[in-house]
mmCIF file of C-alpha atoms in Angstrom:
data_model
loop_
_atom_site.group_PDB
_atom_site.id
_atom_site.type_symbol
_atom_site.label_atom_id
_atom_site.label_comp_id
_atom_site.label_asym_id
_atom_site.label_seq_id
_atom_site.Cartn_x
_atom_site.Cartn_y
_atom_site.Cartn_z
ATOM 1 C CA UNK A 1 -1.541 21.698 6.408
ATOM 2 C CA UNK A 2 -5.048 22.685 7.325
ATOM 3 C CA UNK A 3 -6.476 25.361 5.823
ATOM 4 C CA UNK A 4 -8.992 27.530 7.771
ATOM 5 C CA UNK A 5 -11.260 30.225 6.338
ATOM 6 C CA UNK A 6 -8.940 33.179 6.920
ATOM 7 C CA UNK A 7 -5.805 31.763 5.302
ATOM 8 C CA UNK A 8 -5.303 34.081 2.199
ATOM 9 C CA UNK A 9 -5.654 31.413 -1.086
ATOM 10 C CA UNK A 10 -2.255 30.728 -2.938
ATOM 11 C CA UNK A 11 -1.425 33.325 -5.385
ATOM 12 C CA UNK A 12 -1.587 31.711 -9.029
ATOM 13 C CA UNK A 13 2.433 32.365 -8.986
ATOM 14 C CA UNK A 14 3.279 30.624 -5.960
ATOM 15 C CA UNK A 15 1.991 26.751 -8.193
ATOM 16 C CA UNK A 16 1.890 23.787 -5.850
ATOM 17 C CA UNK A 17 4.392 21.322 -7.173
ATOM 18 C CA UNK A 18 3.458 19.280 -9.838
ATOM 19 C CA UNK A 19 -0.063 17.024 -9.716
ATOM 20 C CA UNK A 20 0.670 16.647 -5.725
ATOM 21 C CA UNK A 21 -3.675 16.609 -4.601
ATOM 22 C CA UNK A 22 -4.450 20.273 -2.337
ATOM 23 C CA UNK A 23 -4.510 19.475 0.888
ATOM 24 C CA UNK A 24 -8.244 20.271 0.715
ATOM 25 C CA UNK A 25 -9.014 17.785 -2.102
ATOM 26 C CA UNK A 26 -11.970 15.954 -1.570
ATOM 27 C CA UNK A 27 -11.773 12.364 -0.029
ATOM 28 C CA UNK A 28 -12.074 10.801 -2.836
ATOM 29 C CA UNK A 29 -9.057 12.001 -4.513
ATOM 30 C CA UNK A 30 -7.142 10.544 -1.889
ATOM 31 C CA UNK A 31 -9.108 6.861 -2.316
ATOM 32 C CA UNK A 32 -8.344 7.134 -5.836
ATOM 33 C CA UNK A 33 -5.087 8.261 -5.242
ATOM 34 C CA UNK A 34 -4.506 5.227 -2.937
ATOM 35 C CA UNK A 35 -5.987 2.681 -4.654
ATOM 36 C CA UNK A 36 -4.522 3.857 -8.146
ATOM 37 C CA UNK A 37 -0.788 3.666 -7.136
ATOM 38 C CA UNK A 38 -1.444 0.167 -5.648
ATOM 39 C CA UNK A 39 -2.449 -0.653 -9.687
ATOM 40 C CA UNK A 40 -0.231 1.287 -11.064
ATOM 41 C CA UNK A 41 3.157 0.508 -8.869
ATOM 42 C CA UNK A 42 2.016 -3.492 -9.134
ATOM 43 C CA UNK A 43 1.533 -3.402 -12.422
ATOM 44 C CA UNK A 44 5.180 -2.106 -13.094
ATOM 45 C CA UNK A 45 6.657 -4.844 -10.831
ATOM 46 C CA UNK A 46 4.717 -7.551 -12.234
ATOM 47 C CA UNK A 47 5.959 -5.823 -16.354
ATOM 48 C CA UNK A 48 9.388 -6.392 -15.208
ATOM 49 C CA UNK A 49 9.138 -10.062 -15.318
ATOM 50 C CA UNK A 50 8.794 -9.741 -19.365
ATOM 51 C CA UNK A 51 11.471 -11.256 -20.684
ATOM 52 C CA UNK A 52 12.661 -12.679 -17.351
ATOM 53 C CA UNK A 53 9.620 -15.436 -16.049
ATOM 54 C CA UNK A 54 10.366 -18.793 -15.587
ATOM 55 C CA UNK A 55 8.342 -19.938 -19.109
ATOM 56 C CA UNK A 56 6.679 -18.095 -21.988
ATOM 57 C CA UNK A 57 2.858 -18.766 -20.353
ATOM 58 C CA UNK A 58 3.384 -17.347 -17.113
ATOM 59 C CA UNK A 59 5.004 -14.403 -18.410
ATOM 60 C CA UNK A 60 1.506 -13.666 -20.731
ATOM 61 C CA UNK A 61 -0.186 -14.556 -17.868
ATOM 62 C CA UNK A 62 1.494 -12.182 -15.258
ATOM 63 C CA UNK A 63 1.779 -9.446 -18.510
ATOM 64 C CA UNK A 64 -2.219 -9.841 -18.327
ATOM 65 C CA UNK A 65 -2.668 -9.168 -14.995
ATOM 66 C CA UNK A 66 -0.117 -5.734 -15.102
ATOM 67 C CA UNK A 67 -2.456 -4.810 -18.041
ATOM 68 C CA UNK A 68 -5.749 -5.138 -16.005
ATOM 69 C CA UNK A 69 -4.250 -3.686 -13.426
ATOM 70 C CA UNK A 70 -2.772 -0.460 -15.637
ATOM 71 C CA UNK A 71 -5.969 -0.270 -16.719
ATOM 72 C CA UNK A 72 -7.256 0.599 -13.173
ATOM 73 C CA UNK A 73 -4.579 2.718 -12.470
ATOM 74 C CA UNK A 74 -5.541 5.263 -15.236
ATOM 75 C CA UNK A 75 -9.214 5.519 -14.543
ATOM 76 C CA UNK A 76 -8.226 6.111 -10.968
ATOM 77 C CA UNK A 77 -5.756 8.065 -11.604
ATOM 78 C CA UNK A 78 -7.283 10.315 -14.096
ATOM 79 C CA UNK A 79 -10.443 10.695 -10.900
ATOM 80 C CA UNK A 80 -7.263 12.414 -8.978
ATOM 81 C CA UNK A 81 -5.796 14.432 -11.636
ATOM 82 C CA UNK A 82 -3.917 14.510 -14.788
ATOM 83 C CA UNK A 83 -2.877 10.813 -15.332
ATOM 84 C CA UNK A 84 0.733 11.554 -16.837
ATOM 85 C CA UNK A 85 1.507 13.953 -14.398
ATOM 86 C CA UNK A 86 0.387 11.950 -11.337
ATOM 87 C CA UNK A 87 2.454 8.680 -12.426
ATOM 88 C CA UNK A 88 5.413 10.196 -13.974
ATOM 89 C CA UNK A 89 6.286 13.529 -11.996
ATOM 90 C CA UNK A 90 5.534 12.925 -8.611
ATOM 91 C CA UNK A 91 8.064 11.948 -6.488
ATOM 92 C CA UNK A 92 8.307 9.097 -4.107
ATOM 93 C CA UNK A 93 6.855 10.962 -1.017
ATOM 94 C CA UNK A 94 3.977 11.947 -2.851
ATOM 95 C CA UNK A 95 3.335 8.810 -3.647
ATOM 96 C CA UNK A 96 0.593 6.477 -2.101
ATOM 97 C CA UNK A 97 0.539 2.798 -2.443
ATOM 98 C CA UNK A 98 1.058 0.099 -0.190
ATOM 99 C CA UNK A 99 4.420 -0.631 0.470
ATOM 100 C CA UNK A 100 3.240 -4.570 -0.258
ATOM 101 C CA UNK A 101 3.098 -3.801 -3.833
ATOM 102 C CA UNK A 102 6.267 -1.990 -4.228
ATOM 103 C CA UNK A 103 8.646 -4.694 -2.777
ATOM 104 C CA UNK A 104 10.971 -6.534 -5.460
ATOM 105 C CA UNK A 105 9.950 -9.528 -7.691
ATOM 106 C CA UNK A 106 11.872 -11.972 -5.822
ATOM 107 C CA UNK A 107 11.897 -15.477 -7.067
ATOM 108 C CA UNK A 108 8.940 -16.754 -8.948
ATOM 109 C CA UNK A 109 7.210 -17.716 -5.565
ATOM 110 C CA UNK A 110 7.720 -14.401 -3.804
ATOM 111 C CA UNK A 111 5.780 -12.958 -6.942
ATOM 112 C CA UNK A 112 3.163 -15.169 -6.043
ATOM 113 C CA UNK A 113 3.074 -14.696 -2.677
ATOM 114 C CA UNK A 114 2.801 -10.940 -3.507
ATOM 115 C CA UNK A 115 0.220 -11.876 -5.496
ATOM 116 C CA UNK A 116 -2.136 -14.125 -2.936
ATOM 117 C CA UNK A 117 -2.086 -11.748 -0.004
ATOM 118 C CA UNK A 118 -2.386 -8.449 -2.626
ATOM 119 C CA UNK A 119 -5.584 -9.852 -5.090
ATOM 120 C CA UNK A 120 -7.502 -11.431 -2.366
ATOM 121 C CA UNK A 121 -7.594 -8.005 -0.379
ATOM 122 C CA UNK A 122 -7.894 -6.643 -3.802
ATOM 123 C CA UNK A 123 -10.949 -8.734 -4.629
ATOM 124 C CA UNK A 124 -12.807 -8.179 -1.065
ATOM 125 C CA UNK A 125 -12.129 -4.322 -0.989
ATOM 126 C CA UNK A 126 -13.259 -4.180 -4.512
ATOM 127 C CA UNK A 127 -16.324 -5.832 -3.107
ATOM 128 C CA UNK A 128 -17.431 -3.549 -0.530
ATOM 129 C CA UNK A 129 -16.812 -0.495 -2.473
ATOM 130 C CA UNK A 130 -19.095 -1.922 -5.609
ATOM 131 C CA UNK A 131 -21.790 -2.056 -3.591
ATOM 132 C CA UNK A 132 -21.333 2.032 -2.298
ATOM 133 C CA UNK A 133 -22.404 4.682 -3.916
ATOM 134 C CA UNK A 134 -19.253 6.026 -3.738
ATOM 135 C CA UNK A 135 -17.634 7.607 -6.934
ATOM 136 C CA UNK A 136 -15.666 4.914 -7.667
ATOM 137 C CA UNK A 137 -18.174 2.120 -7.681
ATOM 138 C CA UNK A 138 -18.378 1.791 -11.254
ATOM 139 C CA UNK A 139 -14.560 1.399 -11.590
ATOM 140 C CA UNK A 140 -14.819 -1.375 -8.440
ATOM 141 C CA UNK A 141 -17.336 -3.433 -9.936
ATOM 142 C CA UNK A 142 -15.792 -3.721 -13.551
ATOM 143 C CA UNK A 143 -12.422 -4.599 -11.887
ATOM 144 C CA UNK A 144 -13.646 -6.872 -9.771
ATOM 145 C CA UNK A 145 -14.321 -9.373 -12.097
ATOM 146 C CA UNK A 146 -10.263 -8.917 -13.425
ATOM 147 C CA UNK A 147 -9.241 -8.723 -9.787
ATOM 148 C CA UNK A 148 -11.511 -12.797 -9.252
ATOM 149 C CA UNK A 149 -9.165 -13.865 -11.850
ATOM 150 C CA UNK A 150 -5.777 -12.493 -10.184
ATOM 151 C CA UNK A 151 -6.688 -13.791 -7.117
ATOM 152 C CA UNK A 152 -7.759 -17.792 -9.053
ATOM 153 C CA UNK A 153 -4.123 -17.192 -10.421
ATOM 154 C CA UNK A 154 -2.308 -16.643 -7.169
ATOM 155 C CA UNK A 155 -4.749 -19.721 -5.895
ATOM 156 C CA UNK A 156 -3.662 -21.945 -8.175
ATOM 157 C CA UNK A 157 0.209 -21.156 -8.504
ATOM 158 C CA UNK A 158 0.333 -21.171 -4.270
ATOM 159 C CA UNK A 159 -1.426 -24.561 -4.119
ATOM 160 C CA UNK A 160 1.219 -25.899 -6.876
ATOM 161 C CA UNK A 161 4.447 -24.680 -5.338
ATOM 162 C CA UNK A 162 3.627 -24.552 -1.947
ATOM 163 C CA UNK A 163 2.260 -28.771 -2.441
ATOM 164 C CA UNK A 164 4.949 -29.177 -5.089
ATOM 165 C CA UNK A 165 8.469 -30.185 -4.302
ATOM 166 C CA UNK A 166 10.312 -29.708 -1.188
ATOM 167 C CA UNK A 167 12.358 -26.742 -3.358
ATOM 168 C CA UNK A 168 9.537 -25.423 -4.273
ATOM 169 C CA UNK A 169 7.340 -26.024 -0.777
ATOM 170 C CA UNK A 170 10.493 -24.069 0.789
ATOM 171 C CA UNK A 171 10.552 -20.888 -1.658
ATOM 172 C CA UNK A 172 6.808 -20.753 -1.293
ATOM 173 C CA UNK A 173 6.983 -20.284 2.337
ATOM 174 C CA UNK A 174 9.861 -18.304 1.882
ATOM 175 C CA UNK A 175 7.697 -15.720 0.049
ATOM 176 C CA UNK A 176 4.944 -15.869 2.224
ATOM 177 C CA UNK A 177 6.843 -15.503 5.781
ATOM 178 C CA UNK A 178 8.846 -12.524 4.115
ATOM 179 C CA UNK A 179 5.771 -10.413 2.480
ATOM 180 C CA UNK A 180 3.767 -10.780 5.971
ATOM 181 C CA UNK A 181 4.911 -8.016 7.643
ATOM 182 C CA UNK A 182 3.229 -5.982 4.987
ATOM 183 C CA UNK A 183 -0.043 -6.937 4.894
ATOM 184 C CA UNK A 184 -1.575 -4.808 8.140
ATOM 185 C CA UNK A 185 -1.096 -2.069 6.475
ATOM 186 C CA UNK A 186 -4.185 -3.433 3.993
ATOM 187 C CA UNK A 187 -6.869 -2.926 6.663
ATOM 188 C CA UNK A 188 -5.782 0.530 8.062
ATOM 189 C CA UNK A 189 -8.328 3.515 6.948
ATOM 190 C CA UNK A 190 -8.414 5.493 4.142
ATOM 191 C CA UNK A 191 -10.034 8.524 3.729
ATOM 192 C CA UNK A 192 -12.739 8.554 1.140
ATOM 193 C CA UNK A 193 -12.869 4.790 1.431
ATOM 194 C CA UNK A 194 -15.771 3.674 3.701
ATOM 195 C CA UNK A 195 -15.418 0.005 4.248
ATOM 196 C CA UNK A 196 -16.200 -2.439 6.602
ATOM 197 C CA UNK A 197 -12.531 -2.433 7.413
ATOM 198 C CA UNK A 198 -13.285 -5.466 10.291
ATOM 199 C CA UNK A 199 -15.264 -7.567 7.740
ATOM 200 C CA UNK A 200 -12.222 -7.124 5.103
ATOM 201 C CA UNK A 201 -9.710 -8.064 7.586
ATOM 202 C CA UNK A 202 -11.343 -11.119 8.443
ATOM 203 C CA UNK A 203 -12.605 -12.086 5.120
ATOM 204 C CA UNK A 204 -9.115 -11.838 3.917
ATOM 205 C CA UNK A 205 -7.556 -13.646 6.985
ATOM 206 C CA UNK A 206 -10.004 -16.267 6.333
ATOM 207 C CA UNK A 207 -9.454 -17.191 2.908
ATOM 208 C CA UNK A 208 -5.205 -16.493 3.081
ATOM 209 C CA UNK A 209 -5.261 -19.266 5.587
ATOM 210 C CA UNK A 210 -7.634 -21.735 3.554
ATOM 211 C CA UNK A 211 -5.070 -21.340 0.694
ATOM 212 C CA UNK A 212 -1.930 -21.645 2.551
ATOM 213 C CA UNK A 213 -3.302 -24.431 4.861
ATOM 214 C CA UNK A 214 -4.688 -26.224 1.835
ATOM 215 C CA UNK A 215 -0.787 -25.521 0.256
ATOM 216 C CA UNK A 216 0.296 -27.471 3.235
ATOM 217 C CA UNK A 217 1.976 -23.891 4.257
ATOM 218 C CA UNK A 218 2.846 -23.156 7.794
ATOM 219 C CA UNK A 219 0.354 -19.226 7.827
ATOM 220 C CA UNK A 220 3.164 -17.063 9.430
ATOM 221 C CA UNK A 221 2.361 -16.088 13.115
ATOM 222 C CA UNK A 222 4.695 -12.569 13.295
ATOM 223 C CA UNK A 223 3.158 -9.072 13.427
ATOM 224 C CA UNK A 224 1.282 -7.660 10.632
ATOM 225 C CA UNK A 225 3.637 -4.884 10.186
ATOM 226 C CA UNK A 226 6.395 -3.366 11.937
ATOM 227 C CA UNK A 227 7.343 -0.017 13.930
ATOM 228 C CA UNK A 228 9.631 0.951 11.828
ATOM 229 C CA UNK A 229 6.824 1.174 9.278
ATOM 230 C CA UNK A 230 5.408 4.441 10.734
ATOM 231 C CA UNK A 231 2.218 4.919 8.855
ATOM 232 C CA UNK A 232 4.102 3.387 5.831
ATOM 233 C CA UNK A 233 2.582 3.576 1.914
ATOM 234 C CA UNK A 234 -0.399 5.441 2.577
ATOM 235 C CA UNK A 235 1.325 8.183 4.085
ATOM 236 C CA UNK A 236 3.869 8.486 1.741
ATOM 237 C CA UNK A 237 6.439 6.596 3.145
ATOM 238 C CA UNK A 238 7.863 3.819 1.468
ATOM 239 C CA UNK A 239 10.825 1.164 1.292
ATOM 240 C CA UNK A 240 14.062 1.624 0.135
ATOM 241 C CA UNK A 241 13.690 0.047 -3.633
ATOM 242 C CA UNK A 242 10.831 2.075 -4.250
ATOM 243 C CA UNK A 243 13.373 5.063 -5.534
ATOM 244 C CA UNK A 244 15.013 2.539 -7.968
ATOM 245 C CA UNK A 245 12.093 1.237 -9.209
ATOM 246 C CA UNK A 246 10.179 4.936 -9.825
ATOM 247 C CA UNK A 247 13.676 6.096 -11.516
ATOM 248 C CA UNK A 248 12.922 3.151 -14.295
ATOM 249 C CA UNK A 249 9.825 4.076 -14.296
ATOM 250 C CA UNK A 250 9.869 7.643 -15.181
ATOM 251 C CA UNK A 251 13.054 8.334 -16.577
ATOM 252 C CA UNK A 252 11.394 8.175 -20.237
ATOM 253 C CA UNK A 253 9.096 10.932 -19.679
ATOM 254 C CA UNK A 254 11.440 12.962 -17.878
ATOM 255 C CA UNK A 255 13.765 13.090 -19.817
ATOM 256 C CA UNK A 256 11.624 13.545 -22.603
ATOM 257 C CA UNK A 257 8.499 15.692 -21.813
ATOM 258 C CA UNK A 258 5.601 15.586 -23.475
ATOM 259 C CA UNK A 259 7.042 13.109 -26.339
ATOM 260 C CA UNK A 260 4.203 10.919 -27.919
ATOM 261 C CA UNK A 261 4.769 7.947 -30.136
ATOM 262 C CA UNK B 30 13.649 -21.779 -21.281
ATOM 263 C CA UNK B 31 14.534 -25.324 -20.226
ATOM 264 C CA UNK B 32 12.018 -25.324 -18.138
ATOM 265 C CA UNK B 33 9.316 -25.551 -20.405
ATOM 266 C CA UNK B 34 10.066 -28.633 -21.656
ATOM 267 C CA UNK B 35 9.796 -30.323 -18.991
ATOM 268 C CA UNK B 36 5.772 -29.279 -19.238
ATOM 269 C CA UNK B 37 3.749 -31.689 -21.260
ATOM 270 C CA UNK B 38 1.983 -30.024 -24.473
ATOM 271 C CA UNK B 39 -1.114 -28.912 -24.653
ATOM 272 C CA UNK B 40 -3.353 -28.408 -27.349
ATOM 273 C CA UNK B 41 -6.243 -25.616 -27.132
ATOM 274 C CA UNK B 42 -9.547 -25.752 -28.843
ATOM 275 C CA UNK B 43 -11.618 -22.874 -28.544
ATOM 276 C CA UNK B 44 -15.420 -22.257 -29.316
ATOM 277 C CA UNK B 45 -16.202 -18.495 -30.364
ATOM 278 C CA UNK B 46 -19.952 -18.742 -30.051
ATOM 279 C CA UNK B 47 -22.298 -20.715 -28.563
ATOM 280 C CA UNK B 48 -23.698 -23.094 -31.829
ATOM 281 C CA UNK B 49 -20.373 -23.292 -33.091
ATOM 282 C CA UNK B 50 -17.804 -26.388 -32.700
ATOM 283 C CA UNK B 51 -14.610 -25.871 -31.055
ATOM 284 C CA UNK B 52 -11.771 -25.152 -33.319
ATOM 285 C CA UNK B 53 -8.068 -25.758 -32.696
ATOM 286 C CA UNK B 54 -6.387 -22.348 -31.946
ATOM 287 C CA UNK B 55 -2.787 -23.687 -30.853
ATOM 288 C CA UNK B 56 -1.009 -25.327 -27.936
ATOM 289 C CA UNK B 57 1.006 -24.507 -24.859
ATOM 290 C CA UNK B 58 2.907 -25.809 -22.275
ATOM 291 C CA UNK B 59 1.255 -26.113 -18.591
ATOM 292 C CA UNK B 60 1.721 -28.756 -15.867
ATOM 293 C CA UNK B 61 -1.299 -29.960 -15.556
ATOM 294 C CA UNK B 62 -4.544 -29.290 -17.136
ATOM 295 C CA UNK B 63 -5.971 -26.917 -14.989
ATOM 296 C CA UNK B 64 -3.304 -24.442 -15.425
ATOM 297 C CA UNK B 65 -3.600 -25.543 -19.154
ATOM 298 C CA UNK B 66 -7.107 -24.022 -19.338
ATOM 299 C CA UNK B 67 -5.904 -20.848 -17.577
ATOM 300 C CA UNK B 68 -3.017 -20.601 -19.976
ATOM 301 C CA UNK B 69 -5.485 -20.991 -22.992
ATOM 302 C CA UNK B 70 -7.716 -18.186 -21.629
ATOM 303 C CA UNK B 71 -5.147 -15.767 -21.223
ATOM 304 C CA UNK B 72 -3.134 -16.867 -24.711
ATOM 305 C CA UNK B 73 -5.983 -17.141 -27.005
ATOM 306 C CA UNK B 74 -9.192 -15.944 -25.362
ATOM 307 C CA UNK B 75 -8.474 -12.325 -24.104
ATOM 308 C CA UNK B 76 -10.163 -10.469 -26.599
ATOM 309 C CA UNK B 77 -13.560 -11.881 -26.387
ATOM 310 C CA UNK B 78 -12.652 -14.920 -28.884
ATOM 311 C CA UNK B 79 -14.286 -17.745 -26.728
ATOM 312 C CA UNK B 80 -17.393 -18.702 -24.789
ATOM 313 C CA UNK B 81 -15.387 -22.160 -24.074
ATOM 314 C CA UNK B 82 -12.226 -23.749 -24.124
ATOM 315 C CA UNK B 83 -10.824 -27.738 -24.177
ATOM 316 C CA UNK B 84 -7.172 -28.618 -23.531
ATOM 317 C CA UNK B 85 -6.334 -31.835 -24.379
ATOM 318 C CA UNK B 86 -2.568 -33.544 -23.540
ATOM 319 C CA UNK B 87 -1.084 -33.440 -27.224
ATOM 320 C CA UNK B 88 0.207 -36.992 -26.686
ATOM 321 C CA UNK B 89 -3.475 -38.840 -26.492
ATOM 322 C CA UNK B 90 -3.866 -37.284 -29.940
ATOM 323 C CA UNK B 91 -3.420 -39.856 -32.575
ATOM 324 C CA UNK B 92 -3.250 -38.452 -35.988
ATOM 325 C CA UNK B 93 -3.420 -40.055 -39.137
ATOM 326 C CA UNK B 94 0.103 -40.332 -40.893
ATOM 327 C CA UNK B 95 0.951 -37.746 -44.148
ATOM 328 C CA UNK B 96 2.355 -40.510 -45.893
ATOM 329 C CA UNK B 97 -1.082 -42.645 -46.295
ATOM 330 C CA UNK B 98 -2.881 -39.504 -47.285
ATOM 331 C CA UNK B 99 -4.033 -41.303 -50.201
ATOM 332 C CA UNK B 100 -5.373 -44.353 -49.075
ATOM 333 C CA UNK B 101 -7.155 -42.218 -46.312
ATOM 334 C CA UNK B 102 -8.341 -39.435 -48.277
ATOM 335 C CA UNK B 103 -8.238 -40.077 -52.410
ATOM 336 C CA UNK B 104 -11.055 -42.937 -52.677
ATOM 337 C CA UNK B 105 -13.887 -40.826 -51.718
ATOM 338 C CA UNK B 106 -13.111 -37.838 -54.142
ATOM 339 C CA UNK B 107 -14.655 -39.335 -57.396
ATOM 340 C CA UNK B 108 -17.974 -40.754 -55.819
ATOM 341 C CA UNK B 109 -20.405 -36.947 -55.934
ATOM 342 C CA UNK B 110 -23.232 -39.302 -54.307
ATOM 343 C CA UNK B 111 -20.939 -38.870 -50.805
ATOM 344 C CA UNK B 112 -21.054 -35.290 -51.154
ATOM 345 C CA UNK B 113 -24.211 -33.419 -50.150
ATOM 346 C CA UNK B 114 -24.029 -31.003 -52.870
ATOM 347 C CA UNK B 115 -27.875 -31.535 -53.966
ATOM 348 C CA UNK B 116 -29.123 -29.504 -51.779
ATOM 349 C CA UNK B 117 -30.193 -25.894 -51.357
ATOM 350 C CA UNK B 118 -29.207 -24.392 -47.883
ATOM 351 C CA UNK B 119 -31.562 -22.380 -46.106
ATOM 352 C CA UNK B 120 -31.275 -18.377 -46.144
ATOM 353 C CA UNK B 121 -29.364 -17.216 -42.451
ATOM 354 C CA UNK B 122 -28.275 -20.328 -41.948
ATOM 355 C CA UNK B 123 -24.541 -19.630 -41.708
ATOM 356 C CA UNK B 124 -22.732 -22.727 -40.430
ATOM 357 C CA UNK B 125 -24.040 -26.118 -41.805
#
């Protein structure tokens, strides 16, 4: 997989597959890679509630978040490559996004707990990188003003359910104990990203436990992620419903190429 | 959607620019009025209509009935001293 100076270059023939980043792509590709498949993969999950939430409202609401987030994913996207290509013809391995995003809608509350732990590290990473000079800077610091608003969303929905009624206290927690497991995977490195990856962990531990605690939630003690995770999202790997949910996902354009409204 | 009646109404009043009133721009259903407002900006306020929004519980509106719309409104209509018609309105001012 690395390249040195005497391997011959790839004859023009011999194509890589589809959109899938060279090896030797700069960093950045790979942030924007990362960080655009988290937008674009929760932004699908959170469209599939239209039609389905629990009352007309939410479902604008949680329709404007997948747009905000969409929105990210194609400026990031298109920083990596050909936009189309790198959402609708790569396949699962190639794909990059934090296996938090990708698990199922759930209930309304596992939604929201998807939400909470995702926007707050969301809000904080967007943050840090703002203030870089990195390439995708300008992206971070128009999105983190849409990402404050996700994360006042999750706030305010967590606080209501999880201090609500005892159904509603119990699918709450529900959410929150099952989505846990993900969440170390936030705070491992990424190349092209240089964060203060200690200040972001503790940031987001921090304010996850004001909201839960203030939700009267018990803030789940298990590990951060599992073995069986094995360098998870980031390095392709992902969970089982991923496949089902990229085969909705890009069955249109593959089975129609290049068709435009 | 039987859950959303169980949410109270809400109705949304939205002020485009700063000088301006608030206007009505609809209602919604929300639990309480915090999510109200939240509701409001993301039904009626996401393409830069609003610089400030007021929910107000539909049910501490009292409005005045159709059927004494005369008595209400038909007495002043014939009296052009009520009316502030005399007067000539200043060029670029746009809302009086």
């Amino acid at each position: 997989m690395t390249p040195t100076p005497t391997t011959p270059a790839p004859s023009a023939t011999e194509a890589a597959p589809a959109a899938t980043p060279a090896p030797d792509a700069p960093a950045v590709h790979t942030a924007a890679l990362a960080l655009g498949d988290d937008a674009l993969v929760l932004s699908h999950r959170l469209g599939e509630w239209a039609g389905h939430a629990p009352v007309l409202e939410e479902e604008v609401a949680l329709a404007n978040i997948a747009l905000d987030l969409l929105g990210q994913a194609r400026v990031l996207l298109s920083l990596a490559g050909d936009e189309d290509e790198l959402a609708y013809l790569r396949e699962e391995r190639s794909f990059r996004n934090l296996q938090l995003v990708e698990q199922p809608n759930g209930d309304f509350a596992h939604t929201i707990a998807r939400q909470l732990y995702f926007s707050v590290y969301q809000n904080l990473m967007y943050g840090q990188l703002a203030a870089t000079d990195s390439p995708l800077a300008p992206l971070a610091a128009k999105a983190v003003k849409e990402v404050a608003y996700h994360q006042d969303h999750a706030e305010q929905w967590t606080l209501r359910l999880g201090d609500g009624t005892a159904e509603s206290h119990e699918r709450m927690q529900r959410g929150v104990d099952a989505l846990w497991r993900f969440t170390g995977e936030m705070f491992a490195p990424v190349a092209g990203l240089d964060l203060d990856r200690e200040a972001l962990r503790e940031q987001w531990t921090a304010t996850v436990t004001a909201v839960l605690q203030k939700a009267t939630l018990t803030v789940p003690e298990g590990p951060q992620s599992g073995a069986w995770t094995a360098g998870a999202g980031r390095e392709g790997l992902h969970t089982e419903s991923f496949g089902r949910m990229l085969a909705e996902m890009q069955h249109l354009h593959r089975s129609h190429p290049g068709a435009s409204w | 959607m039987t859950g959303s009646t169980e949410w109270p109404l809400w109705e949304v009043f939205v002020r485009s620019r700063r000088g301006l009133s608030h206007t009505h721009a609809g209602s919604l259903h929300a639990p309480d009025a915090e999510m109200a407002l939240r509701n409001a900006r993301d039904l009626y306020t996401r393409r830069n209509e609003g610089v400030s929004i007021w929910v107000v519980p539909s049910a501490e509106i009292t409005a005045s009935s159709p059927d004494e719309k005369d008595s209400f409104f038909e007495p002043s209509a014939d009296k052009p001293y009520r009316h502030p018609t005399f007067y000539d309105i200043p060029e670029g001012v746009k809302h009086l």
